[in-house]
Amino acid sequence: MNVGVAHSEVNPNTRVMNSRGIWLTYALGVGMLHIVLLSIPFFSVPVVWTLTNVIHNFGMYVFMHAVKGTPFETPDQGKARLLTHWEQLDYGVQFTSSRKFFTISPIILYVASRHLEQEVTFLSIGFRYPF
Amino acid sequence: MLFIDYSSAFNTIISTKLRTLGLNTSICNWILDFLMGSPQAPAYHLVLEGILILWIIRLLFSKTYKLQERSDLTEKEKEDLIEEWQPEPLVPPMSKDHPSLNYDIVTGPPSHKIIVNGKECINFASFNFLGFLDNERVKQKALTSLRRYGVGTCGPRGFYGTFDVHLELEDRLAKFMKTEEAIIYSYGFATIASAIPAYSKRGDIVFVDEAACFSIQKGLQASRSFIKYFKHNDMEDLERLLKEQEIEDQRNPRKARVTRRFIIVEGLYINTADVCPLPDLVKLKYKYKVRIFLEESMSFGVLGEHGRGVTEHFGVNIDDIDLISANMENAVASIGGFCCGRSFVIDHQRLSGQGYCFSASLPPMLAAAAIEALNIMEEDPVVILIWFRFFIFMYDLVNKYFQIDSYSAVKSVIGEVYAPALHLQLERSSGSRDTDVRMLRSIVDYCLERQIALTLARYLDKEERFLPPPSIRVVVTIEQTEEDIEKAASCIREAALAILK
C-alpha cells in the first residue's frame, strides 16, 4: 500500500517500508542528518561521520527493535501488540527486499563513512593521509 | 600490529597498463587516488571491509522465505494423502426424530394466545414479559412509522442508515437508564457479541460466569482474549481467580499495566434463571481493578422498580457498571439491542462495534415501537410490579404441586422467585441427554394437547462451553391470568405424573 491511499491492509505497519518513495526518503533523511551534523562548527569530518553512524544506528534500533505494537488499533484484535516493527514487516516473511535494504544500509553507511571521511574529492586530486 | 604499506603496489598498473588501455590521465589519477587512499591501513581494516562487502553480497542474494510454511512431506506423500481422502457427506446422517426435523409451526403472532400446529394455546413460551407484542399503542406507532419510513433502512449507520428514530431511541434509552449515552444494534445476539471484542483484545483477561449465554461466548471467542471461567454465582471462586491474577501481575508489572481486565456477568441468567450478586461484584471490581460488563437481556424491563434492570433492583449506582448491554427482543418486544454507559465507553463502539458499523441499522418501525414501549414503561411503572407477584404466584404454585406429591423428586424448579422465565429440569437424569430431551418433549406435547404452549430450552449442543441440562422453560407474562397459571401448573403436574412415573 502507499501511504495516504485507501487500503484493506489489516496492519499498515507491515507495508510502510514497501511504499513508494520510502527508501529514497530514508536515504535523504540520513543525508539530512549528516548535513546538519556537518554544519556544527566544532565537529571534524571524521567525528561527524562517526556521529552519523551512531545516531542512525541508535534511531533505527529504537524504532525497529525496541518499540512494540502499533500506534493505531488494528482490526485483528491486537495480533501485533507484542511484536517490534522489524518483526511486523511483511507479516514475518524473512529476507524480503525491504528487509534486505534495511539490513544492508547500516553496513553501507559504515563502509561509506570509512572511505569518505578521508576527504577524497572527485574533482581535485588532493588527498590526506588519515592517521 | 601488522601494517601493510602498498604505496608502491600500483606503480606498474598506472604507468603502463592503464595508459596502454587508452584511459585519459585525470581518470587514471582519480583511480590512483582511490586505490592509494589509505596506503598504510592496518590489516584488520581491510579484512573487516572485505568481510562486510562479502556479507552485503550474501544478503543481496538470499532468498525470501516465510517462517511457518515448511511441510516435510514429499510430493509422493502429498499425492497419496490426496488420493486417500474421502469427502464426508455435506449432511451427516441423523435420526428421523431429530428436533430440527420436527418443529412446531406457529401461525399468527406469538401473543398471549398462540396458534401452534393449528391449535390455539396459552403462550408460556415467548419472552413477551410485558405484553408489548400485542399492545395497541405500540402497534399503531409501528404502523405510522411503517407508512413514513418503509420497512428497512438498507444501510449501516455510517451509510445513510441513521434515522431520527434511531437517535431518539438512543437518547431515550440513555435517559431511561440514567447513563450518559446509549448505542443501538440491529440484532440482539450481535449486541454483546460485538461489544466484548470492541474492548477486549488479545492479551486481555476476561472473567466470565460459567452460565453465560451463547452470545457472550461468541463475543469472547471473537475477542481472542484469555478467558477464565468462574463457577456460577460463586464469588469466592471469582475472588480466587482474581487473586491468582494479582500474583501474576506483581511478577510482571509492565505487562500488567497494559493488560485490560473484565468481568462479564448477566443480570438475570437465561440458562439458570437466577440473578448475579451485583453488590459483591462491585466490591470485587474496586478491590481488584477490573471492569464490569453487565448483560441485561432478561432483566431489562423486568427487575427494578421502573424496569431499569438489576442495578435498580439491588440499588447499585449505575456509574459503577462500565457497560450495560441488553437486547430489546424480550421485554421491549422489538428487535435489536442496545448498550449504555458513559460516553467515553459507548462512543468507542461507534467505530469498533462490528455489528454497529457493518450491519444494516434497525428498521425504523421497530425503533418507533421500542420508543413507544419505553413510553408505556415510563408512564406506568405499576405495570412492572403487577406481574412481579405473578412470578411469585407461579413459583409457589409449581413448588406446591411438586412438593405435595411423592413425585416431588421428579422435577425441580430452577430459578429465582422473581424470575420471569423458569426452568423445569429432571431431578434425576436418565443418563443420556437424548432420552431426557425426549421425555421432556413428551411432557411438552402433552401440555400442547391441553392448550398450554411450553418449550424446551434449546442449545447448540456441540458449541456450548458448559452445556446446561435439558429443561422446559416456562415464561410468565403480564397477560396471563391466575386461572391460566393454575391451569398450566396442574397440566405440567399431570404430565409429569403420567410420563415420568
XYZ file of C-alpha atoms in Angstrom:
632
model
C 0.000 0.000 0.000
C 1.089 3.543 -0.439
C 0.633 5.893 2.437
C -2.464 8.013 2.046
C -4.471 5.638 -0.173
C -7.478 3.534 0.768
C -6.319 0.013 1.514
C -7.539 -3.213 3.014
C -4.338 -3.909 4.883
C -5.008 -5.244 8.346
C -1.783 -3.805 9.767
C -0.325 -0.940 7.674
C 2.956 -1.195 9.587
C 3.773 -4.280 7.560
C 3.695 -2.403 4.265
C 5.079 1.016 5.187
C 8.624 0.087 4.250
C 7.456 -1.083 0.822
C 5.684 2.149 -0.003
C 6.647 4.219 -2.972
C 9.487 6.559 -2.164
C 10.217 5.396 1.353
C 13.704 4.120 0.621
C 14.615 7.408 -1.034
C 13.125 9.285 1.894
C 15.179 7.208 4.284
C 18.388 7.836 2.345
C 17.656 11.544 2.139
C 16.857 11.554 5.834
C 20.233 10.085 6.663
C 21.788 12.620 4.303
C 19.967 15.473 6.079
C 21.191 14.199 9.424
C 24.724 14.171 8.106
C 24.478 17.684 6.699
C 23.036 19.011 9.931
C 25.853 17.425 11.873
C 28.377 18.798 9.402
C 27.053 22.313 9.999
C 28.049 22.174 13.647
C 31.338 24.059 13.555
C 33.367 22.256 16.163
C 32.997 18.702 14.815
C 35.656 17.492 12.420
C 34.617 15.390 9.456
C 35.586 12.000 10.886
C 33.749 12.831 14.102
C 30.698 13.825 12.111
C 30.740 10.545 10.218
C 31.050 8.659 13.462
C 28.167 10.591 14.921
C 26.024 9.978 11.840
C 26.637 6.298 12.177
C 25.933 6.226 15.882
C 22.783 8.330 15.735
C 21.473 6.417 12.723
C 22.055 3.075 14.373
C 20.559 4.159 17.664
C 17.498 5.614 15.956
C 16.935 2.531 13.839
C 17.336 0.326 16.883
C 14.746 2.231 18.852
C 12.167 2.378 16.085
C 12.691 -1.049 14.617
C 13.658 -3.269 17.509
C 12.661 -1.610 20.759
C 9.179 -0.172 20.371
C 6.446 -2.801 20.234
C 2.962 -2.857 18.766
C 1.216 -0.320 16.586
C 0.304 3.308 17.261
C -3.212 2.600 15.955
C -5.798 -0.104 16.635
C -5.774 -2.934 14.150
C -8.867 -4.961 13.262
C -7.223 -8.281 14.160
C -7.701 -7.913 17.919
C -4.097 -6.906 18.529
C -2.082 -9.705 16.931
C 0.964 -7.427 16.646
C 0.776 -5.989 20.137
C 3.950 -7.720 21.304
C 5.888 -7.542 18.036
C 8.512 -4.964 17.150
C 8.289 -3.146 13.842
C 11.006 -5.315 12.404
C 9.043 -8.446 13.284
C 5.896 -6.969 11.814
C 7.448 -6.128 8.437
C 5.787 -8.073 5.638
C 3.899 -10.224 8.154
C 7.027 -12.081 9.244
C 8.293 -13.095 5.806
C 12.105 -13.150 6.001
C 14.575 -11.606 3.513
C 12.092 -9.549 1.569
C 13.523 -6.646 -0.383
C 12.834 -4.030 2.265
C 14.326 -6.213 4.985
C 17.444 -6.657 2.858
C 17.599 -2.954 2.226
C 17.418 -2.067 5.889
C 19.928 -4.760 6.815
C 22.418 -3.563 4.222
C 22.001 0.167 4.824
C 23.934 0.402 8.112
C 26.730 -1.689 6.584
C 26.929 0.590 3.580
C 26.786 3.608 5.852
C 29.754 2.248 7.776
C 31.799 1.371 4.699
C 30.989 4.715 3.087
C 31.952 6.609 6.213
C 35.238 4.705 6.366
C 36.083 5.776 2.851
C 34.579 9.211 2.724
C 35.924 10.567 5.976
C 39.257 10.945 4.336
C 38.049 13.897 2.280
C 38.741 12.385 -1.121
C 37.124 14.753 -3.548
C 36.270 13.777 -7.045
C 37.336 16.951 -8.687
C 40.640 17.688 -7.102
C 43.454 15.292 -6.750
C 44.386 16.389 -3.243
C 44.112 13.814 -0.531
C 45.195 13.481 3.013
C 46.566 10.556 4.906
C 44.307 9.832 7.895
C 46.211 8.625 10.941
C 50.079 -4.541 14.722
C 50.580 -5.575 11.170
C 50.680 -2.738 8.703
C 50.514 -3.107 5.007
C 52.285 -0.488 3.010
C 51.206 -0.612 -0.521
C 52.216 2.819 -1.638
C 54.143 1.322 -4.487
C 51.736 -1.546 -5.165
C 50.064 0.053 -8.098
C 53.040 1.645 -9.756
C 53.090 -0.596 -12.783
C 49.368 -0.505 -13.302
C 49.067 3.210 -13.667
C 52.182 3.972 -15.596
C 51.972 1.137 -18.076
C 48.781 -0.859 -18.205
C 46.123 1.808 -17.775
C 47.869 4.115 -20.233
C 48.089 1.419 -22.827
C 44.346 0.837 -22.445
C 43.939 4.390 -23.584
C 42.466 5.903 -20.443
C 42.929 9.552 -20.016
C 45.283 10.885 -17.381
C 42.850 12.519 -14.994
C 40.797 9.361 -14.691
C 43.968 7.411 -14.063
C 44.874 9.832 -11.355
C 41.450 9.535 -9.790
C 41.704 5.776 -9.738
C 45.187 6.125 -8.269
C 43.796 8.350 -5.526
C 41.037 5.880 -4.762
C 43.406 2.944 -4.588
C 46.024 4.818 -2.645
C 43.505 6.489 -0.332
C 44.694 4.515 2.623
C 48.184 3.349 1.836
C 49.059 2.481 5.377
C 45.951 0.687 6.547
C 46.124 -1.880 9.283
C 45.452 -5.352 8.012
C 42.357 -5.849 10.063
C 40.691 -2.834 8.430
C 40.998 -4.416 5.041
C 39.905 -7.780 6.300
C 36.897 -6.234 8.016
C 35.880 -4.321 4.953
C 36.276 -7.398 2.829
C 34.024 -9.344 5.176
C 31.431 -6.587 5.125
C 31.377 -6.428 1.346
C 31.010 -10.183 1.136
C 28.208 -10.004 3.704
C 26.383 -7.414 1.623
C 26.639 -9.613 -1.440
C 25.380 -12.608 0.512
C 22.376 -10.642 1.818
C 21.529 -9.364 -1.613
C 21.338 -12.874 -2.948
C 19.498 -14.573 -0.067
C 16.054 -15.988 -0.765
C 12.798 -14.779 0.689
C 11.046 -17.337 2.855
C 8.145 -17.489 5.294
C 8.715 -18.760 8.784
C 5.897 -21.243 9.286
C 5.246 -22.908 5.978
C 7.633 -25.784 5.916
C 5.964 -29.042 5.096
C 8.185 -32.053 5.356
C 6.131 -34.209 3.020
C 7.471 -35.327 -0.270
C 5.451 -34.887 -3.430
C 4.583 -38.568 -3.473
C 3.311 -38.444 0.113
C 1.174 -35.463 -0.723
C -0.318 -37.278 -3.713
C -1.031 -40.335 -1.572
C -2.799 -38.296 1.058
C -4.906 -36.585 -1.557
C -5.926 -39.891 -3.084
C -6.789 -41.432 0.253
C -9.080 -38.639 1.305
C -12.780 -39.405 1.229
C -15.145 -36.474 1.443
C -17.668 -36.500 4.290
C -21.293 -36.061 3.283
C -22.498 -32.483 3.485
C -25.431 -33.521 5.596
C -24.425 -36.113 8.207
C -26.861 -38.972 8.718
C -29.302 -38.312 11.541
C -32.360 -39.938 13.085
C -35.860 -39.129 11.934
C -36.926 -37.602 15.222
C -34.167 -35.036 15.407
C -35.696 -31.817 16.805
C -34.619 -29.778 13.790
C -36.690 -32.002 11.540
C -39.859 -31.874 13.637
C -40.638 -28.343 14.591
C -43.796 -26.712 15.781
C -45.319 -24.263 13.356
C -46.768 -21.075 14.744
C -49.464 -19.305 12.775
C -50.039 -15.661 13.632
C -48.317 -13.562 16.265
C -46.813 -15.210 19.386
C -49.001 -13.134 21.700
C -50.909 -14.333 24.766
C -52.893 -16.818 22.700
C -50.584 -18.520 20.263
C -51.696 -20.868 17.478
C -49.265 -23.788 17.453
C -49.749 -26.518 14.850
C -53.257 -25.257 14.223
C -54.305 -25.329 17.881
C -54.808 -22.211 19.965
C -52.799 -22.375 23.192
C -51.935 -20.095 26.056
C -48.428 -18.866 25.483
C -45.980 -19.839 28.208
C -43.001 -19.898 25.881
C -42.392 -16.480 24.320
C -40.427 -13.845 26.210
C -43.211 -11.311 25.881
C -42.872 -10.314 29.539
C -44.728 -7.027 29.475
C -47.215 -7.913 26.767
C -45.986 -5.237 24.377
C -46.218 -7.598 21.437
C -49.959 -7.090 21.156
C -50.185 -3.646 22.631
C -52.394 -1.411 20.508
C -50.400 1.759 21.106
C -47.172 0.076 20.098
C -48.778 -1.380 17.003
C -50.225 1.965 15.951
C -46.912 3.695 16.379
C -45.200 0.990 14.359
C -47.759 1.303 11.550
C -47.369 5.086 11.377
C -43.642 4.608 11.226
C -44.010 1.974 8.526
C -46.022 4.348 6.375
C -43.496 7.090 6.909
C -40.188 5.257 6.532
C -40.943 1.988 4.793
C -39.684 -1.260 6.193
C -35.870 -1.478 6.051
C -33.038 1.018 6.234
C -30.849 -0.579 3.543
C -27.630 0.534 5.056
C -25.467 0.567 8.145
C -25.399 3.559 10.470
C -22.482 5.103 8.638
C -24.046 4.991 5.151
C -27.322 6.898 5.405
C -28.757 4.329 7.777
C -29.131 6.701 10.687
C -32.698 7.926 11.020
C -34.134 10.316 13.556
C -35.909 7.457 15.292
C -32.558 5.800 15.941
C -31.146 8.891 17.550
C -34.347 9.389 19.512
C -34.318 5.806 20.744
C -30.676 6.092 21.805
C -31.450 9.298 23.622
C -34.499 7.845 25.354
C -32.656 4.713 26.417
C -29.813 6.756 27.861
C -32.275 8.885 29.794
C -34.276 5.872 30.952
C -31.226 4.014 32.218
C -29.767 7.268 33.620
C -26.475 6.875 31.753
C -24.684 9.322 29.512
C -25.100 7.602 26.170
C -26.603 4.550 24.508
C -25.940 2.799 21.201
C -28.384 0.655 19.208
C -27.622 -2.574 17.437
C -29.958 -4.141 14.901
C -29.703 -7.710 16.199
C -29.931 -8.702 19.829
C -27.457 -11.581 19.634
C -24.878 -9.350 17.970
C -25.093 -6.679 20.667
C -22.959 -8.251 23.357
C -21.055 -10.294 20.756
C -19.853 -7.013 19.188
C -19.403 -5.107 22.422
C -16.953 -7.544 24.019
C -14.383 -7.675 21.191
C -14.527 -3.902 20.838
C -12.830 -3.504 24.208
C -11.085 -6.776 24.952
C -8.261 -7.811 22.631
C -5.501 -10.400 22.534
C -3.622 -10.440 25.782
C -6.503 -9.100 27.851
C -8.153 -11.157 30.541
C -11.869 -11.798 30.922
C -13.503 -13.444 33.921
C -16.849 -14.924 32.912
C -19.540 -16.832 34.709
C -19.936 -20.413 33.565
C -23.618 -19.926 32.845
C -23.044 -17.104 30.369
C -25.298 -17.248 27.357
C -24.220 -18.235 23.877
C -23.879 -14.692 22.553
C -21.417 -13.838 25.309
C -19.437 -16.953 24.428
C -19.279 -15.938 20.787
C -18.194 -12.435 21.749
C -15.413 -13.899 23.881
C -14.323 -16.148 21.063
C -14.126 -13.162 18.731
C -12.118 -11.161 21.227
C -9.178 -13.646 21.313
C -8.550 -12.769 24.950
C -7.652 -15.041 27.834
C -10.907 -16.320 29.280
C -11.215 -17.551 32.842
C -14.485 -19.115 33.886
C -15.654 -18.994 37.467
C -18.374 -21.175 38.944
C -21.853 -19.859 38.550
C -22.582 -17.045 41.030
C -19.656 -18.200 43.165
C -17.931 -15.054 44.384
C -15.235 -16.998 46.211
C -14.204 -18.750 43.030
C -14.047 -15.425 41.274
C -12.007 -13.940 44.093
C -9.602 -16.864 43.903
C -9.103 -16.261 40.191
C -8.638 -12.544 40.768
C -6.043 -13.187 43.472
C -4.116 -15.532 41.185
C -4.143 -12.858 38.530
C -2.900 -10.305 41.045
C 0.069 -12.513 41.870
C 0.820 -12.865 38.164
C 0.620 -9.110 37.784
C 3.081 -8.473 40.546
C 5.534 -10.774 38.847
C 5.415 -8.724 35.660
C 4.165 -5.204 36.401
C 4.992 -3.737 32.988
C 2.854 -6.284 31.245
C 0.138 -5.881 33.855
C -0.054 -2.177 33.194
C -1.083 -2.766 29.591
C -3.434 -5.684 30.235
C -7.137 -4.924 30.468
C -9.274 -6.998 32.813
C -13.013 -7.525 32.598
C -15.748 -9.382 34.443
C -18.736 -10.328 32.318
C -21.941 -11.359 34.034
C -25.605 -11.433 33.181
C -28.179 -9.656 35.300
C -30.704 -12.454 35.050
C -29.210 -15.575 33.564
C -31.191 -17.080 30.748
C -29.781 -20.559 31.359
C -30.343 -20.752 35.093
C -32.919 -18.018 35.750
C -31.122 -16.530 38.720
C -29.609 -13.172 39.449
C -25.944 -12.257 39.781
C -24.819 -10.850 43.161
C -24.164 -7.381 41.868
C -23.133 -5.555 45.082
C -20.438 -8.182 45.753
C -19.260 -7.861 42.183
C -18.925 -4.102 42.525
C -16.862 -4.594 45.671
C -14.573 -7.008 43.843
C -14.342 -4.560 40.970
C -12.909 -1.827 43.121
C -10.698 -4.172 45.088
C -9.004 -5.799 42.098
C -9.428 -3.038 39.496
C -11.446 -4.900 36.893
C -14.230 -3.558 34.721
C -17.740 -4.996 34.821
C -19.821 -5.680 31.726
C -23.401 -6.495 32.584
C -25.663 -8.261 30.161
C -29.255 -7.436 30.986
C -31.300 -9.028 28.234
C -33.646 -10.859 30.555
C -33.725 -8.320 33.348
C -34.341 -5.139 31.369
C -37.962 -4.181 31.877
C -38.361 -6.906 34.448
C -36.326 -6.162 37.552
C -36.202 -2.953 39.491
C -38.985 -0.560 40.390
C -39.124 1.070 36.991
C -37.697 -1.791 34.986
C -34.195 -0.423 34.790
C -32.754 -3.832 35.475
C -30.582 -5.449 38.062
C -28.824 -2.209 39.103
C -32.100 -0.702 40.217
C -33.112 -3.996 41.794
C -30.056 -4.002 44.064
C -29.766 -0.249 44.402
C -26.309 -0.191 42.854
C -25.156 3.105 41.351
C -25.316 2.799 37.576
C -21.962 4.537 37.205
C -20.286 1.596 38.919
C -21.086 -0.620 35.970
C -18.878 0.103 32.992
C -21.152 -1.229 30.284
C -24.730 -2.447 30.323
C -25.836 -4.399 27.298
C -29.336 -5.691 26.680
C -31.404 -6.894 23.831
C -34.775 -5.401 23.096
C -36.205 -8.698 21.900
C -37.595 -9.790 25.258
C -39.476 -7.325 27.412
C -39.462 -4.449 24.930
C -40.903 -6.697 22.178
C -38.892 -5.075 19.443
C -35.783 -6.272 17.628
C -32.190 -5.351 18.236
C -30.211 -4.452 21.286
C -28.522 -1.573 22.989
C -25.501 -0.822 25.115
C -25.451 2.036 27.558
C -22.844 3.575 29.798
C -20.564 6.564 29.915
C -19.998 8.487 26.686
C -16.325 7.690 26.850
C -17.114 3.989 26.752
C -20.053 3.929 24.332
C -18.509 6.240 21.762
C -15.759 3.721 21.161
C -18.315 1.255 19.815
C -19.391 3.639 17.083
C -16.224 2.769 15.216
C -15.227 -0.509 16.831
C -18.528 -2.303 17.286
C -18.575 -4.687 14.351
C -22.327 -5.202 14.492
C -22.862 -1.445 14.537
C -20.539 -0.496 11.696
C -21.055 -3.371 9.337
C -24.709 -4.372 9.667
C -27.753 -2.564 8.417
C -29.351 -0.464 11.111
C -32.550 -1.242 12.951
C -35.707 -0.848 10.829
C -37.329 2.451 11.851
C -40.690 0.951 12.639
C -39.082 -1.322 15.226
C -37.239 1.630 16.689
C -40.539 3.524 16.904
C -42.164 0.501 18.551
C -39.345 0.397 21.090
C -39.762 4.090 21.835
C -43.466 3.577 22.447
C -42.746 0.610 24.691
C -40.356 2.786 26.676
C -43.065 5.430 26.921
C -45.512 2.949 28.383
C -42.891 1.633 30.789
C -42.120 5.119 31.986
C -45.730 6.196 32.315
C -46.922 3.203 34.187
C -44.262 1.554 36.307
C -47.033 -0.264 38.110
C -47.139 -2.448 35.011
C -43.926 -3.978 36.159
C -44.967 -4.525 39.728
C -48.140 -6.303 38.748
C -46.543 -9.289 37.220
C -43.912 -9.404 39.892
C -46.467 -11.091 42.014
C -47.426 -13.357 39.162
C -43.993 -14.854 39.281
C -44.182 -15.429 42.980
C -47.554 -16.977 42.444
C -46.304 -19.217 39.706
C -43.288 -20.261 41.656
C -45.347 -21.073 44.714
C -47.814 -22.959 42.638
C -45.304 -25.081 40.897
C -43.481 -25.725 44.129
C -46.715 -26.511 45.904
C -47.747 -29.009 43.290
C -44.468 -30.672 43.237
C -43.932 -30.759 46.936
C -47.221 -32.252 47.974
C -46.718 -35.190 45.763
C -44.367 -38.026 46.462
C -43.123 -37.400 42.985
C -41.559 -34.234 44.242
C -38.248 -35.732 43.324
C -39.308 -35.961 39.747
C -38.801 -32.410 38.673
C -37.029 -29.488 40.184
C -37.727 -25.880 39.541
C -34.715 -23.817 38.719
C -34.862 -20.097 39.089
C -35.297 -17.187 41.424
C -38.615 -16.284 42.937
C -38.957 -13.196 40.793
C -37.566 -14.579 37.580
C -39.998 -14.349 34.701
C -38.622 -17.449 32.987
C -38.196 -20.630 34.971
C -36.540 -23.870 34.040
C -38.055 -27.232 34.902
C -35.383 -29.885 34.963
C -35.485 -33.563 35.711
C -34.340 -34.272 39.218
C -32.636 -37.465 38.176
C -31.230 -37.697 34.716
C -31.683 -40.985 32.932
C -28.075 -40.965 31.853
C -28.341 -39.956 28.245
C -29.223 -36.455 27.206
C -31.267 -37.784 24.294
C -33.700 -39.708 26.488
C -34.017 -36.763 28.845
C -34.806 -34.492 25.950
C -37.333 -36.956 24.598
C -39.072 -37.249 27.962
C -39.294 -33.515 28.351
C -40.507 -33.206 24.814
C -43.325 -35.665 25.525
C -44.316 -33.527 28.515
C -44.376 -30.511 26.229
C -46.511 -32.419 23.719
C -48.899 -33.472 26.498
C -49.298 -29.851 27.519
C -49.698 -28.702 23.927
C -52.635 -31.064 23.541
C -54.201 -29.429 26.563
C -53.593 -25.988 25.054
C -50.641 -24.904 27.113
C -47.715 -23.883 24.929
C -44.361 -24.653 26.539
C -40.939 -25.038 25.024
C -37.747 -26.954 25.611
C -34.720 -24.778 26.208
C -32.639 -25.200 23.066
C -28.852 -25.092 22.845
C -26.273 -25.790 20.208
C -25.056 -28.930 21.966
C -21.657 -29.095 20.359
C -20.856 -25.414 20.608
C -21.817 -24.533 24.157
C -18.960 -24.393 26.567
C -20.906 -25.577 29.622
C -23.983 -27.252 28.267
C -26.868 -26.853 30.730
C -29.005 -29.924 31.459
C -32.137 -30.249 29.320
C -35.107 -28.371 30.688
C -38.521 -26.974 29.909
C -38.635 -23.211 30.028
C -41.803 -21.650 31.428
C -42.338 -17.948 30.932
C -44.736 -15.893 32.985
C -46.013 -12.749 31.339
C -48.214 -9.942 32.476
C -51.089 -11.002 30.245
C -51.643 -14.382 31.879
C -54.402 -14.547 34.450
C -54.259 -16.525 37.649
C -56.504 -19.192 36.165
C -54.105 -19.565 33.251
C -51.244 -20.091 35.611
C -53.208 -22.606 37.712
C -54.161 -24.467 34.591
C -50.581 -24.565 33.393
C -49.200 -25.725 36.724
C -51.730 -28.543 37.057
C -51.183 -29.573 33.463
C -47.446 -29.834 33.981
C -48.004 -31.846 37.120
C -50.307 -34.275 35.351
C -47.838 -34.601 32.522
C -45.026 -35.311 34.943
C -47.089 -37.929 36.733
C -48.189 -39.550 33.527
C -44.907 -39.600 31.692
C -42.164 -39.599 34.234
C -43.584 -42.165 36.670
